[in-house]
């Protein structure tokens, strides 16, 4: 774990040992329940078995005891309880408890999101969903995080939480050996500067939980039952009718209270030795706890009284506390803290042979579905906003439209949970996530189709039913804030076809045999669509001499057996304006790639391999949903490979099929590589400068983990770079450990990874549309895990059905960029967004509903009126443009007053407020031009939405006015900013704002109503 990097932080506290005051240790007992939104049980199963009872019983017990406290974390369960279970009296009690500070919402997102495989925009969405509900309903804004269970910690998270207004950040799961070293050096608390560009501007105080993590120590030397869990363990599917739960702790009695106190005090003192101050955070709770808060508090109350009555003797005081109580006391000490730079805490290993790196790839199908649906939501949000402003034109009901978006926001937020998109859930919970995503997708697709239909009624028709043959109408929407030139692929049932735009112009198109449906054809259309705009294309079968899409030709090579040595004579080139891909016909494999701008040729080979996993715990470590524990090195998973080159005027596609057996009829693996024949000039630059690869993987044999290994002659020194959540890159040198070296050198690739030649700076960049595990097992090599199928006999995995027997076939997509450091630096962020947010295609038939053809010739097409494009500078990303629907006042005092007086009531959603968030894509100093601050005039950019009346800058999730948000300053040394409050860029001047490198800035926009 590169301990040398930690030496300044670890050694500093050692000098202060022995200087601690002799006052009693102050233990902050923080009651909580860790409530997974999914994992083993569905949300509804959890609500029925325990989750609803947590809030019902906790609220009642907090009302009964004034000193009692509780923290609530994830909002999905709370919102379900609030909407479906809570009485009016309970709702009033919740408001009172919040006002008194005895119930505290921490983190406050819809879920506790994973940090390894989630994308930045989705993290912000789920946090915004939870925060919007809390602020709208109670006027409260969480100030502290509670990321206790994600499997590793990203360096992007502290930046996001600082932007959301958090004063302190709490994590738990980091590599076991690093945590041990930090404990011994009292280095578990520090100020984290997660972004190298923002540094002190968005730093945050961070607390790493000690080895006991978020659960209460359960071992009692005087009892054979676990301790401090007096309500026992939750029972599914229903609570036991007699109220007796398994493993209920022995009640506190006069006979054992002293023994209980000794256990608690000893644990507090053990923990105190690992921290620099006499304040100790003592989390009381664990998974699925406090469903009977009455018995919990009834036993802890006298125990705390006993300890406090003997504080001088025991050297400890103990009090109920919220997380805010603890951090406020810690901050008041005004200690000088060490700092951590922008490095993350990934990967996570809980023990020497337990590297939690398998989940980077587990349930690949859910990973891509989550990202695809998120991209659809992103498109739907901006399309609806554009429909509403400057004025809605059509019959669409805005309230219904907002409901469709809100349903999908909920589903996309839910799947960001740390046991959801990670693939670590049971099959029935996976099915629940898929169902929720599918239901939300259907609603938003209906919404987008309705918007297109309404717009079509108010513009000149671009197609007709006429006497022409049946075809398709494709409406293609570009959700990015720049003009996109790309290839859209449709599947059609006819080989001769023409494609025209709204004005009747023939579009460049190509037809070829489909890779997925043998009896169908792939229709490739070259489209250019301005930012946040859509174009409509008519797709019709043609006959005779009518103009049609060009037909691609296919060259087939016979199967070649796998061999060690490649031939390098008579190579077959496939080229466009940017690359020449060279294939070896002796092996049917990739040989090399020439980057034509620099004329640099890189030797490059790709092949599929498999790691064999052990399924018997008696024989050694096992791989499962979480863990990657290979038996040895990866082995080739194929014996023969076939090659086809499908050459066309628009695109050339290289198709390689890999057979597990040389004589097998069906292939297990495939690679489809595309090069587009477009100019690398303005407009076509991104499309020209990528090699698009789609893979087919599966079904796998049992206990196999499939990887794609790309080997090159780049002098990378076995250093890999991979991203944190698509926000920033991390340098990943290959490290050697006593055991488990291979698995502990796997890292998450959420959006991108690259190798860099240490001599000339050339880079091979990989861009991904779903998360993968990635490693560099050798110099010049990058290995991407694509799929996993596992089973083992570990009792824990079997009991919870977490063995990952995934028999699916997956189709991952990677885009490859090759070039100089300067060229790839400029291309990578925008290309990654182009992959993530590809144009959305909405299809409809062209014939009248009754199938009857209209009489007479088709009318001459007319050019329709187009919306004004939304275009941002090349270094900015439109992170969101939406109508969130919140109905709170932008003035905090007015909103709180309305809540207290009950004036807000059941107010309708506010459809006038527009949420805008901008993200600078580049690090400071990364590019001489693109890394510069950029000033944008929002009125000019959003002119098509109307005249702006006001621009308000807000916190990340929108709940704070940026002008009034103040975060705590934590003293650090050396620190030129010590004593100064953290600050942001200058507030907007009218509609003009300046965005600095890596900044994410959020605004409410108010347009003049028409």
CSV table of N, CA and C in Angstrom, one decimal, residues 123 189 403 416 437 515 609 700 942 956 991:
chain,number,residue,atom,x,y,z
A,123,UNK,N,-23.3,9.3,-8.5
A,123,UNK,CA,-23.1,9.6,-7.1
A,123,UNK,C,-23.8,10.9,-6.7
A,189,UNK,N,-7.0,9.9,11.6
A,189,UNK,CA,-7.7,11.2,11.3
A,189,UNK,C,-6.8,12.1,10.6
A,403,UNK,N,-43.2,12.9,-12.9
A,403,UNK,CA,-43.4,11.7,-12.2
A,403,UNK,C,-42.5,10.6,-12.9
A,416,UNK,N,-27.0,2.5,-7.1
A,416,UNK,CA,-25.7,3.0,-6.7
A,416,UNK,C,-25.2,2.4,-5.4
A,437,UNK,N,-35.3,-0.5,-12.6
A,437,UNK,CA,-34.7,0.2,-13.7
A,437,UNK,C,-35.5,0.1,-14.9
A,515,UNK,N,-24.2,-8.6,-36.4
A,515,UNK,CA,-23.4,-9.5,-35.6
A,515,UNK,C,-24.2,-10.2,-34.5
A,609,UNK,N,-8.1,-14.6,-22.0
A,609,UNK,CA,-7.6,-15.6,-21.1
A,609,UNK,C,-8.6,-15.8,-19.9
A,700,UNK,N,-19.6,-18.7,-19.7
A,700,UNK,CA,-18.3,-19.2,-19.2
A,700,UNK,C,-18.6,-20.6,-18.5
A,942,UNK,N,-27.6,29.2,-22.9
A,942,UNK,CA,-29.0,28.7,-22.7
A,942,UNK,C,-30.0,29.6,-23.4
A,956,UNK,N,-23.5,21.6,-4.0
A,956,UNK,CA,-23.5,20.5,-5.0
A,956,UNK,C,-24.9,19.9,-5.2
A,991,UNK,N,-25.0,36.7,-15.5
A,991,UNK,CA,-25.1,35.4,-16.1
A,991,UNK,C,-23.7,34.8,-16.5
